[in-house]
CSV table of C-alpha atoms and ligand atoms in Angstrom, one decimal:
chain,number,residue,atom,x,y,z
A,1,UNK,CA,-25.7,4.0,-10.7
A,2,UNK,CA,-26.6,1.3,-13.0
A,3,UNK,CA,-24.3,-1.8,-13.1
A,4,UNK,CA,-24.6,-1.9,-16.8
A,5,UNK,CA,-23.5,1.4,-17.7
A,6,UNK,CA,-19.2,1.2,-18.2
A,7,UNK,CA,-17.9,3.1,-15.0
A,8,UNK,CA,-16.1,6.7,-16.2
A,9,UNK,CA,-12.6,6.8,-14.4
A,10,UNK,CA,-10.2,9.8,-14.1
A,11,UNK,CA,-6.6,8.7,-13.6
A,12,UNK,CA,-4.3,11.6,-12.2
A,13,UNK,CA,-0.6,11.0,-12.6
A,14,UNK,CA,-1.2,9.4,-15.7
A,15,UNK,CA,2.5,9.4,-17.4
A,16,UNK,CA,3.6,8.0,-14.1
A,17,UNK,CA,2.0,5.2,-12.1
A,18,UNK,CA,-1.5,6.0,-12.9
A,19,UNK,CA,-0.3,4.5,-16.4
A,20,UNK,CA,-0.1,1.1,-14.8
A,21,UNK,CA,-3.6,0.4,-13.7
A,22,UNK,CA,-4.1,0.3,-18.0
A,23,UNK,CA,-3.9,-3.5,-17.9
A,24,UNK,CA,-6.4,-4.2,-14.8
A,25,UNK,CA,-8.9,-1.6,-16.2
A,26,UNK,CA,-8.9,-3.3,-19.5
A,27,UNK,CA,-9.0,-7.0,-17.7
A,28,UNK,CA,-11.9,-6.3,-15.9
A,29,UNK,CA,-14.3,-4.9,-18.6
A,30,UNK,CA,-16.9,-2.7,-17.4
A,31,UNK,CA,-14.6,0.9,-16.8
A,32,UNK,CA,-13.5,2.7,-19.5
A,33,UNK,CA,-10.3,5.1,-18.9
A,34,UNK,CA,-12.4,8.5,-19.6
A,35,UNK,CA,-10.2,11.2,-18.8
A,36,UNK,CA,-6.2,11.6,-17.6
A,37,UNK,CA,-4.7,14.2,-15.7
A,38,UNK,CA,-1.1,14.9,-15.3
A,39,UNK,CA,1.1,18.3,-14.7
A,40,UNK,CA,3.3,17.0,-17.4
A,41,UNK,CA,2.2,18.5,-20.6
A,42,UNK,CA,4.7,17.5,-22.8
A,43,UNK,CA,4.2,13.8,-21.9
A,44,UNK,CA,0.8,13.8,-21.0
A,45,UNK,CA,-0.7,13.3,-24.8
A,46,UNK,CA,1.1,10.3,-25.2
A,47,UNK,CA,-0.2,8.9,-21.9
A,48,UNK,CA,-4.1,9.6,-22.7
A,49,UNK,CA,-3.6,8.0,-26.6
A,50,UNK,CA,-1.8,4.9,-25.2
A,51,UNK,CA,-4.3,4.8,-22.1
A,52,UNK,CA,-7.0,5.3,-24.5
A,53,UNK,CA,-9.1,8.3,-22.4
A,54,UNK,CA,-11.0,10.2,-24.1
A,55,UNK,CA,-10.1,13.6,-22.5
A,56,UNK,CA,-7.0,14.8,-21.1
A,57,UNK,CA,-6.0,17.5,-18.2
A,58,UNK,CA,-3.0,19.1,-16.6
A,59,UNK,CA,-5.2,20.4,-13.8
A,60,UNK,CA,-6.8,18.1,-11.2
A,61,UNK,CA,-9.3,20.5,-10.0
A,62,UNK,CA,-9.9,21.2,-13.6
A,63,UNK,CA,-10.6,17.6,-14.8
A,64,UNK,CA,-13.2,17.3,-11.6
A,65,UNK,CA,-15.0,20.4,-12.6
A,66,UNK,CA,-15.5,19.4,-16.0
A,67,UNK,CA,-15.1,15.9,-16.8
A,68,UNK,CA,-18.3,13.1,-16.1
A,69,UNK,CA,-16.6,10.6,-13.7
A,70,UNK,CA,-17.6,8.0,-11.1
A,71,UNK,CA,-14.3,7.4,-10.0
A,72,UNK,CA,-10.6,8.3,-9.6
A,73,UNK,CA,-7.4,6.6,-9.8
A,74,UNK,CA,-4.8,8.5,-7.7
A,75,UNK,CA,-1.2,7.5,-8.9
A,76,UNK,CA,0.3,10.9,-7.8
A,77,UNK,CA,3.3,11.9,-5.9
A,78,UNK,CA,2.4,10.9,-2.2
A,79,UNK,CA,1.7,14.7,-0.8
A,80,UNK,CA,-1.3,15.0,-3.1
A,81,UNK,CA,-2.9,11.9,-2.3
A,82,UNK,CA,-4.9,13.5,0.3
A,83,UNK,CA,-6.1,16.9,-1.3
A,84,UNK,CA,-6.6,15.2,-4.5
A,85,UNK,CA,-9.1,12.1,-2.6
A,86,UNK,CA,-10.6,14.9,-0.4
A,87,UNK,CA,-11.0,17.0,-3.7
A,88,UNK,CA,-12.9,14.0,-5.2
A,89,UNK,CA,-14.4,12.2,-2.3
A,90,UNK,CA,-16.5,15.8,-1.7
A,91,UNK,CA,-18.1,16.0,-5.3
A,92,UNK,CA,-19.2,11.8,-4.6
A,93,UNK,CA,-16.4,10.3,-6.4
A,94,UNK,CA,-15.2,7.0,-5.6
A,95,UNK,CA,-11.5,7.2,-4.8
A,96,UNK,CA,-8.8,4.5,-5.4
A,97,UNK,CA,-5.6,6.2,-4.0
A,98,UNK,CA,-2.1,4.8,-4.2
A,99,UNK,CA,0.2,4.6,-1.0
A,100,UNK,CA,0.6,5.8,1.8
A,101,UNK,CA,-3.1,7.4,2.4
A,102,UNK,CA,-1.0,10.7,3.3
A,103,UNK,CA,1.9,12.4,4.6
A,104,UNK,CA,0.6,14.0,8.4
A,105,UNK,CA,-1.4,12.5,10.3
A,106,UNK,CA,-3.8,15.8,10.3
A,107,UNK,CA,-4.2,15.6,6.8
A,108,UNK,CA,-5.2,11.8,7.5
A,109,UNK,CA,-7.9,13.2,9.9
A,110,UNK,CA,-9.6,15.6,6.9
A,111,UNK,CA,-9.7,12.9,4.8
A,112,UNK,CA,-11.3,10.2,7.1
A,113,UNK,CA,-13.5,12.9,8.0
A,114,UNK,CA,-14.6,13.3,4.1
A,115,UNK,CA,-14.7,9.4,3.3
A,116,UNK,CA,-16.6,9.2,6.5
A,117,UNK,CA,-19.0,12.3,5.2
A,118,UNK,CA,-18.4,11.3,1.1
A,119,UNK,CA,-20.9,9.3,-0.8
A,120,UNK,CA,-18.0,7.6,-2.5
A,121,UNK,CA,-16.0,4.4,-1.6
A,122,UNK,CA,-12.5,5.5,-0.4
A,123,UNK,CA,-9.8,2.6,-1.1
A,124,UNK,CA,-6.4,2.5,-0.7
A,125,UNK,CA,-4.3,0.2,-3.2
A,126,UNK,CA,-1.4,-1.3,-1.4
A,127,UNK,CA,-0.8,-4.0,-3.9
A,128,UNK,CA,1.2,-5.9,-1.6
A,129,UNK,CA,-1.1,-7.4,0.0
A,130,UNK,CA,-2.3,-9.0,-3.5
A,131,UNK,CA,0.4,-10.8,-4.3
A,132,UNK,CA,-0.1,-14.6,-4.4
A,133,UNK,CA,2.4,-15.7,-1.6
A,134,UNK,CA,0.4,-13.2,0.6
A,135,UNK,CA,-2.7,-14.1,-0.3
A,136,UNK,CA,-1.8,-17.9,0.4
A,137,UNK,CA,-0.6,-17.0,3.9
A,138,UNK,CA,-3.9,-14.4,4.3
A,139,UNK,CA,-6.0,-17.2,4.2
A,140,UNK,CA,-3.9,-19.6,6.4
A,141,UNK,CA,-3.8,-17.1,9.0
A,142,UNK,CA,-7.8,-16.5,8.2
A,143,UNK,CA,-8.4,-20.0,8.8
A,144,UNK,CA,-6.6,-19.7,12.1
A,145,UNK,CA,-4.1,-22.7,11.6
A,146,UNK,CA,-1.1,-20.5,12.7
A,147,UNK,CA,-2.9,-20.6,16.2
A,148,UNK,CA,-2.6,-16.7,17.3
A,149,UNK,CA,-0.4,-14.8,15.6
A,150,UNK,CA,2.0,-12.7,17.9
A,151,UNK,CA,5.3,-11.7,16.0
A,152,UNK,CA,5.7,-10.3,11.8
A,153,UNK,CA,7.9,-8.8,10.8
A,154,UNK,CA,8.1,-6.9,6.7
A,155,UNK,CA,11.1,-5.0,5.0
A,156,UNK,CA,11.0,-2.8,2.4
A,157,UNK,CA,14.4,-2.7,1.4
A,158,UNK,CA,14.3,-0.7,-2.1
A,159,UNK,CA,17.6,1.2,-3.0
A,160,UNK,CA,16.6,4.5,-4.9
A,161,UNK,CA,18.9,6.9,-4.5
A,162,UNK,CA,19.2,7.6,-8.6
A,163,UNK,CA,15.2,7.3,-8.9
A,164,UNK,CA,15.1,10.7,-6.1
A,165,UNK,CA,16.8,12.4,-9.1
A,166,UNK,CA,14.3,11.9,-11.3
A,167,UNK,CA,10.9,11.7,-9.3
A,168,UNK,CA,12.2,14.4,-6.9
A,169,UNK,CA,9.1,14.4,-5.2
A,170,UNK,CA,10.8,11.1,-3.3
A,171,UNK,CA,14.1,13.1,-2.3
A,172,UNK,CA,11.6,15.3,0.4
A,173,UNK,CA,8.8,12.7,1.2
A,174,UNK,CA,10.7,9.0,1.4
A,175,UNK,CA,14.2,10.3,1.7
A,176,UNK,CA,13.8,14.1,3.1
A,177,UNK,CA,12.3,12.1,6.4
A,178,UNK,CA,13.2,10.4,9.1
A,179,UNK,CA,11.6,7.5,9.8
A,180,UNK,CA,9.2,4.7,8.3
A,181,UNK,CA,8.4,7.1,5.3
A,182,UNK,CA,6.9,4.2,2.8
A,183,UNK,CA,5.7,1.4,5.4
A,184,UNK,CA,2.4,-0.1,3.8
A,185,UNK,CA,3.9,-2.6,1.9
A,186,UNK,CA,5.4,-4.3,5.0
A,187,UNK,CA,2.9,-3.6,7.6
A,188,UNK,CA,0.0,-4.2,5.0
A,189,UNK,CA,0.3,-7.6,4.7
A,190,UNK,CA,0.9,-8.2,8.1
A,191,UNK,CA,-1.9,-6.5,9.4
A,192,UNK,CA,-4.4,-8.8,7.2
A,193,UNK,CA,-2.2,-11.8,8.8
A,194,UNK,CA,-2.9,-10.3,12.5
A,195,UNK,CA,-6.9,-10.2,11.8
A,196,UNK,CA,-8.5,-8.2,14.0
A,197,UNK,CA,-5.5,-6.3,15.6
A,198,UNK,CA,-4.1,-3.2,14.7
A,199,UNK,CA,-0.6,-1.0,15.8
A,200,UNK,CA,-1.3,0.2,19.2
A,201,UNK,CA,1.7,2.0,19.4
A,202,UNK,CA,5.3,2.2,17.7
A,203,UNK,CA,9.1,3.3,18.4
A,204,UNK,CA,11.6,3.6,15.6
A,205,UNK,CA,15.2,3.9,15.6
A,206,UNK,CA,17.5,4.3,12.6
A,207,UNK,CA,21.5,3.5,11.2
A,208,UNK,CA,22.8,6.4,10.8
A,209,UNK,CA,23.4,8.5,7.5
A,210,UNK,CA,26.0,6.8,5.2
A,211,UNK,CA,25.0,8.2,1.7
A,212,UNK,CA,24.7,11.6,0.3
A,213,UNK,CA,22.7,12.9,-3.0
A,214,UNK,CA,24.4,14.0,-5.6
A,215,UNK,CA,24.6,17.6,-4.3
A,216,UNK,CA,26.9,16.2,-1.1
A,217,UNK,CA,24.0,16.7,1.1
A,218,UNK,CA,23.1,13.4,3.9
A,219,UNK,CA,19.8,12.3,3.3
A,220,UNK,CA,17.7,12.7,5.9
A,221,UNK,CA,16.0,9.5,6.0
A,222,UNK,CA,18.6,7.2,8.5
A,223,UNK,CA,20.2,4.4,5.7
A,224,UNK,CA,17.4,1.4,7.6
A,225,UNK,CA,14.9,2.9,9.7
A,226,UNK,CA,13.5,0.4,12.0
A,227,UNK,CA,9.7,0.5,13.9
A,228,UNK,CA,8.7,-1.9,16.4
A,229,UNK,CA,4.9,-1.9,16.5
A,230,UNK,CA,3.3,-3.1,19.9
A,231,UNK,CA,0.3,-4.6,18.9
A,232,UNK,CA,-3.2,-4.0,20.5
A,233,UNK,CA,-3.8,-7.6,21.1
A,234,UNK,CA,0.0,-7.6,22.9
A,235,UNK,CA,1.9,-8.9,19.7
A,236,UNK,CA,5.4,-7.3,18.0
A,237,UNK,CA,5.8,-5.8,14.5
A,238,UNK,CA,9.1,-4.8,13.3
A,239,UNK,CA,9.2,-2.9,10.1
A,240,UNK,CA,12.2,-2.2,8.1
A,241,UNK,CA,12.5,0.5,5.8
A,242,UNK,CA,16.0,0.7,3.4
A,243,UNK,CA,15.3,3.1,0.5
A,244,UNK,CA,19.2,3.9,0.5
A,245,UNK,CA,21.8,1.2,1.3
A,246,UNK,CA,23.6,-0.2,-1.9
A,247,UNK,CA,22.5,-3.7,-2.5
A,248,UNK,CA,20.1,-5.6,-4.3
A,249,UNK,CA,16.6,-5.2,-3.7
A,250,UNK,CA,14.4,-7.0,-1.2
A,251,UNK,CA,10.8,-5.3,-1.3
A,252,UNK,CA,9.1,-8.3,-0.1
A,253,UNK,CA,10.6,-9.5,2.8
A,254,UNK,CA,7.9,-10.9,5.8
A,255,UNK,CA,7.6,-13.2,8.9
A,256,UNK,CA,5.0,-14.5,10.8
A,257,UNK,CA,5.0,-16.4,14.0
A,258,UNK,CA,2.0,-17.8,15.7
A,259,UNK,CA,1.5,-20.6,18.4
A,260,UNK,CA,1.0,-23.1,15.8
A,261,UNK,CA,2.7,-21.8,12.6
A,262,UNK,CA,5.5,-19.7,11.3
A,263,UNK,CA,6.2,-18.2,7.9
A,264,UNK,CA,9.4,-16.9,6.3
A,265,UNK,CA,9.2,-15.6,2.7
A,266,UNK,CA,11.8,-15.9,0.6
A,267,UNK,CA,14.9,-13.5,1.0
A,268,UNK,CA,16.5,-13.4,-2.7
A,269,UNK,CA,15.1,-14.5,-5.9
A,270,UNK,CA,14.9,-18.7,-6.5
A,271,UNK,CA,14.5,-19.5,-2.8
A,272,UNK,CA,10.9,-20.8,-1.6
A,273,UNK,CA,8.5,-19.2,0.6
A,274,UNK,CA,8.8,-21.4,3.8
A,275,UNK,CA,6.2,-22.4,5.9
A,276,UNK,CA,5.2,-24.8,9.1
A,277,UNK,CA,2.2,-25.6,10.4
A,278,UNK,CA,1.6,-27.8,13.4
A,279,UNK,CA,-1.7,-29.2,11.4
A,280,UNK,CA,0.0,-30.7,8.3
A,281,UNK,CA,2.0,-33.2,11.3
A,282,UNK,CA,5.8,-31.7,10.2
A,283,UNK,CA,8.4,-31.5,12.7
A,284,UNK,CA,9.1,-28.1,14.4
A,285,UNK,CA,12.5,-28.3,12.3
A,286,UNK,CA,11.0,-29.0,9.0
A,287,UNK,CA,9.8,-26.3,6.5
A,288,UNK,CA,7.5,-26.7,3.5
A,289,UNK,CA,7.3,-25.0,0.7
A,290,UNK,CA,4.8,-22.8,0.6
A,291,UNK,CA,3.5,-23.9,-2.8
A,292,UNK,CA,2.9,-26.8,-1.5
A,293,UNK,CA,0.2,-25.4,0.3
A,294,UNK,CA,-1.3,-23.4,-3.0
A,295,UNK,CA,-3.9,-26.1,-4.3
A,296,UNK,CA,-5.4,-26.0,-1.0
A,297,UNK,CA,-5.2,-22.4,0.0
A,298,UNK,CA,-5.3,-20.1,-3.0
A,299,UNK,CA,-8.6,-18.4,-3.0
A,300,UNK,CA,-11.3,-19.3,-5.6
A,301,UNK,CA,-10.9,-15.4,-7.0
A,302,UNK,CA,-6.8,-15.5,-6.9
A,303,UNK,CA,-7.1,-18.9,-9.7
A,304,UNK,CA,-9.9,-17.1,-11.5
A,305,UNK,CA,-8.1,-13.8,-12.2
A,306,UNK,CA,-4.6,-15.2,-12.4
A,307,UNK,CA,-3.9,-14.9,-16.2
A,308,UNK,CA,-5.3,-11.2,-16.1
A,309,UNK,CA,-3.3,-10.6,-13.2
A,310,UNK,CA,0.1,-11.3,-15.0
A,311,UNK,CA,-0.5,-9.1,-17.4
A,312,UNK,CA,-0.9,-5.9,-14.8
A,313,UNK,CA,2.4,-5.9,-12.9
A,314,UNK,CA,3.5,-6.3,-9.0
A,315,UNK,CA,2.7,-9.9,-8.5
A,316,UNK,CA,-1.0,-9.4,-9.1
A,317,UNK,CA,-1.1,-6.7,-7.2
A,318,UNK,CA,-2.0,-4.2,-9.6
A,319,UNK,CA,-5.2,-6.3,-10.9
A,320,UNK,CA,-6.8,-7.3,-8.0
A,321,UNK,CA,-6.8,-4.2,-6.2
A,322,UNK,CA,-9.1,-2.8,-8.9
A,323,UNK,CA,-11.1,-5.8,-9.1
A,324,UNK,CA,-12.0,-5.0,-5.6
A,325,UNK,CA,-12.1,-1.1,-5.8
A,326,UNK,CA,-14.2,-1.5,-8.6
A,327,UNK,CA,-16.8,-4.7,-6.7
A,328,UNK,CA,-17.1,-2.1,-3.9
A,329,UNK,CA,-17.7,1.1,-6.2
A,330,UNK,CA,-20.4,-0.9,-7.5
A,331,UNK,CA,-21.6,-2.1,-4.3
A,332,UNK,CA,-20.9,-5.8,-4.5
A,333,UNK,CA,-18.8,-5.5,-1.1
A,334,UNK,CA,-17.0,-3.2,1.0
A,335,UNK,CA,-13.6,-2.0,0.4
A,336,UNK,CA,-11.2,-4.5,1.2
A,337,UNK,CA,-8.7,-1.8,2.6
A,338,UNK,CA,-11.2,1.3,3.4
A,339,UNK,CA,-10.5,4.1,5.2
A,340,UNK,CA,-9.9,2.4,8.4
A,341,UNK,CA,-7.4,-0.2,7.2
A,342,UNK,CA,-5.9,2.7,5.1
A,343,UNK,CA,-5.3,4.3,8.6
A,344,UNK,CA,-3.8,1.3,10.1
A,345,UNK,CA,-1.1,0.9,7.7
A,346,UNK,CA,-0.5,4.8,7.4
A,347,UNK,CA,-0.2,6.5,10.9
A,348,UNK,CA,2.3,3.9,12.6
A,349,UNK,CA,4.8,5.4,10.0
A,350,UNK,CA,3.7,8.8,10.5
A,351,UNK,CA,4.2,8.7,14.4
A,352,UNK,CA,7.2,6.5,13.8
A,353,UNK,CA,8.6,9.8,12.3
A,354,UNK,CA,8.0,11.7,15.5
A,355,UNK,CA,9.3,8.9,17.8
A,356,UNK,CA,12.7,8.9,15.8
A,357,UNK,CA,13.0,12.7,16.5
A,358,UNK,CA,12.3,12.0,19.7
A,359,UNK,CA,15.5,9.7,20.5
A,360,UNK,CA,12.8,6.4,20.0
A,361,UNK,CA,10.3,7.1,22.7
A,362,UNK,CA,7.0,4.9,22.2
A,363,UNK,CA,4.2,6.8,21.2
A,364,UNK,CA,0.4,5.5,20.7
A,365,UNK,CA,-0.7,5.3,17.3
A,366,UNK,CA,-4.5,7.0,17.0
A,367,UNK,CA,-7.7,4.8,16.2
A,368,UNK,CA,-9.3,6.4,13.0
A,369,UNK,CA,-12.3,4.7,14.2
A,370,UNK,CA,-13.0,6.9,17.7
A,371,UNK,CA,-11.7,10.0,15.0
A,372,UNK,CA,-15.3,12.5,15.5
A,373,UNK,CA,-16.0,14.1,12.6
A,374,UNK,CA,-16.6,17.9,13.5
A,375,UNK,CA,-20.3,19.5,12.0
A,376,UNK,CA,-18.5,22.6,11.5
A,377,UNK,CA,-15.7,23.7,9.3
A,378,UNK,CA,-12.6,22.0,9.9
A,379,UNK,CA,-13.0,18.9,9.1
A,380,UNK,CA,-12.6,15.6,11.9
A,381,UNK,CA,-11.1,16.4,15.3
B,401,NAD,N1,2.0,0.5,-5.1
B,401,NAD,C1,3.2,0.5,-5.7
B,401,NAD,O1,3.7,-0.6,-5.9
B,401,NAD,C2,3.8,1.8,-6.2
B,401,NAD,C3,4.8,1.7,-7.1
B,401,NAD,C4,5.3,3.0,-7.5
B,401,NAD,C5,4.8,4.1,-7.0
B,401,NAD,N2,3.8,4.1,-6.1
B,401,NAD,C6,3.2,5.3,-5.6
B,401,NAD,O2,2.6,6.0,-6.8
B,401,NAD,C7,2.8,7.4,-6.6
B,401,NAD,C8,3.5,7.9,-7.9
B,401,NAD,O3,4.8,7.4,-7.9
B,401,NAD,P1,5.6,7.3,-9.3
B,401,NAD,O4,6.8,6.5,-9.1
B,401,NAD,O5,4.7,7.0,-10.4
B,401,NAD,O6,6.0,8.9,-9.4
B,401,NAD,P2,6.3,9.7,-10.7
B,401,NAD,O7,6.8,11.0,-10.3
B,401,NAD,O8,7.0,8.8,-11.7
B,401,NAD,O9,4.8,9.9,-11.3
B,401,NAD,C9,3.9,10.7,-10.8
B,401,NAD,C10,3.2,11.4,-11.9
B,401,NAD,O10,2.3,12.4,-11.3
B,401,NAD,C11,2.4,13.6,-12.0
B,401,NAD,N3,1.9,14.6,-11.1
B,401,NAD,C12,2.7,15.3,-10.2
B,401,NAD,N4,1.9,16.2,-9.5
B,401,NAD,C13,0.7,16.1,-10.0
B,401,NAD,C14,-0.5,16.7,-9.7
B,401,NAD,N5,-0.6,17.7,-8.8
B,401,NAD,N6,-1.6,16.4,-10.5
B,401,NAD,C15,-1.5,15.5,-11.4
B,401,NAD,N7,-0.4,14.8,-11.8
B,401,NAD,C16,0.7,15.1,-11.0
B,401,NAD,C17,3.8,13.7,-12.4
B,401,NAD,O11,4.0,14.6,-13.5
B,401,NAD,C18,4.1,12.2,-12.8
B,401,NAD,O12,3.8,11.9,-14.1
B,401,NAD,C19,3.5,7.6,-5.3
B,401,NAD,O13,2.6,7.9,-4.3
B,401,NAD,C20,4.1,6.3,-5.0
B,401,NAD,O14,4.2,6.1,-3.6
B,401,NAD,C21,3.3,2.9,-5.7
């Protein structure tokens, strides 16, 4: 594929989410928004003018059948994430899929099975672990001055209780589950501050049910579900997941310990990000700011892209992630969260969903890397 030529993307769920990758598509320059696909056709005209595509679909299968792409944007409720990237990744599609990579982990096994058989790039976006504070701490932690890292811990603490009414997908897959049903943004970000560990294995544990839907029913989903992740290089990971509890938000909650650093982001809006760090001399009872920091650990592509990143949405989030789908579809670089990272921030949700139905019991979390990938029909084993 030449470089040259504008890079033809298909964005499905287009009059949702898949709207907002508009701003980082048009930042970056060479992709043009070709076709849209959404089940809503009433709103779905609307979304290809003001996305500008060029052809629109209410049929997924429909749009990869007839329409000349390179890639895909998935921005779709999260149970279709998996067809729709297997769907894509078998014609030799690149796929950029939104969170969490799927919803079992057996459809997580067909899929790493067809990015691992695929010509494409598979990608997950989980903008979180975009966003400047993160990125700041990222490369802190990559330049080891937290010493080893052994504790995080990331919240997601989102109340959407009226948004289940309207994007009722959620009421069955976030709140129609018990368990960590929407853990990447908390564990994402961790995992890139752990480098080179992953989630051995997990146990989860949850409040109780204190709200009901509007039809009187309990949601499923405890009110805070909690997972401790045991760590593969002996570390701890608690995640907490809150998509119910009435209070303001707090979607971006993390900690980091390490032998010679810790980290505590900020818990409501106008407090700093605090950090310490042995290295910069301060006293184990002094904080700095974390912006403090920025001049000397923001990363070269963070300052270049920063004015187009304001324009796309979560932080920065929403830009960068297709700067780097898009450097990967074009061969520049790998992924920065392929497959395999994809599956370390899915599954230790997933099996956190068994292990609350199980009264907490620790269960291992697979390795997508020792997953085989079966000749036959099937898919990986
Ligand atoms: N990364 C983030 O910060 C972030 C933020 C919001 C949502 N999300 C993720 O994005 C996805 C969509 O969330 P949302 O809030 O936009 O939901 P939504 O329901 O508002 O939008 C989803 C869109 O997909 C369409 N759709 C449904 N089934 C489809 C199908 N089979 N083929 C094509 N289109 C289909 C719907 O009509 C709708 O327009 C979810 O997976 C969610 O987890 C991520």
């Amino acid at each position: 594929m030449s470089v040259l030529k504008k890079l033809n993307i298909g964005i499905a769920g287009a009059c949702g989410r898949g709207a907002s990758f508009k701003a980082a598509c048009e930042a970056v320059g060479f992709v043009r928004i070709h076709a849209v696909c959404d089940v809503n056709a009433e709103a779905l005209p609307a979304a290809a003018e003001r996305l500008g595509a060029d052809e629109k679909y209410t049929d997924y299968q429909t749009m990869l059948a007839r329409s000349e792409l390179d890639a895909v944007i998935l921005g779709t409720p999260m149970q279709f994430h998996v067809p729709q990237a297997i769907a894509a990744l078998d014609k030799g599609l690149h796929v950029l899929s939104e969170v969490p990579a799927g919803v079992s982990i057996d459809e997580c096994r067909r899929l790493v099975a067809a990015a691992k058989a695929g010509s494409g790039v598979y990608m997950m976006a989980e903008n979180y672990t975009y966003m400047r504070a993160n990125v700041i701490v990222r490369e802190i932690a990559r330049r080891g001055l937290f010493g080893a890292p052994y504790y995080g811990e990331g919240e997601y603490i989102h109340e959407l209780k009226g948004l289940n009414e309207v994007t009722k997908w959620r009421r069955k897959w976030q709140t129609g589950i018990n368990g960590v049903t929407y853990g990447t943004h908390s564990l994402g970000p961790l995992l890139q501050w752990m480098p080179g560990d992953r989630v051995e294995s997990v146990c989860c544990a949850g409040s109780g049910h204190h709200y009901r839907d509007p039809r009187g029913d309990l949601y499923e989903n405890e009110d805070s579900c909690v997972m401790l992740c045991k760590m593969a290089g002996g570390g701890l990971v608690k995640v907490r997941l809150d998509m119910l509890s009435d209070r303001p938000h707090a979607m971006t909650n993390y900690q980091l310990q390490g032998t010679d650093g810790c980290y505590e982001s900020a818990r409501a809006p106008g407090e700093p990000n605090r950090i310490w760090l042995r290295c910069k001399r301060e006293k184990p009872d002094k904080w700095m700011d974390l912006s403090e920091l920025a001049d000397e650990f923001l990363p070269e592509f963070w300052r270049k892209g920063a004015e187009a990143a304001a324009k796309a949405g979560h932080g920065g989030g929403d830009y960068f992630e297709i700067l780097d789908f898009l450097d990967a579809a074009t061969g520049k670089r790998p992924p920065a969260i392929g497959i395999h990272e994809a599956m370390d921030m899915t599954l230790p949700g997933l099996v956190s969903q068994q292990s609350i139905m199980q009264g907490g019991a620790w269960l291992d979390v697979p390795d997508s890397r020792g997953w085989q990938v079966r000749t036959g029909k099937g898919g990986a084993e």
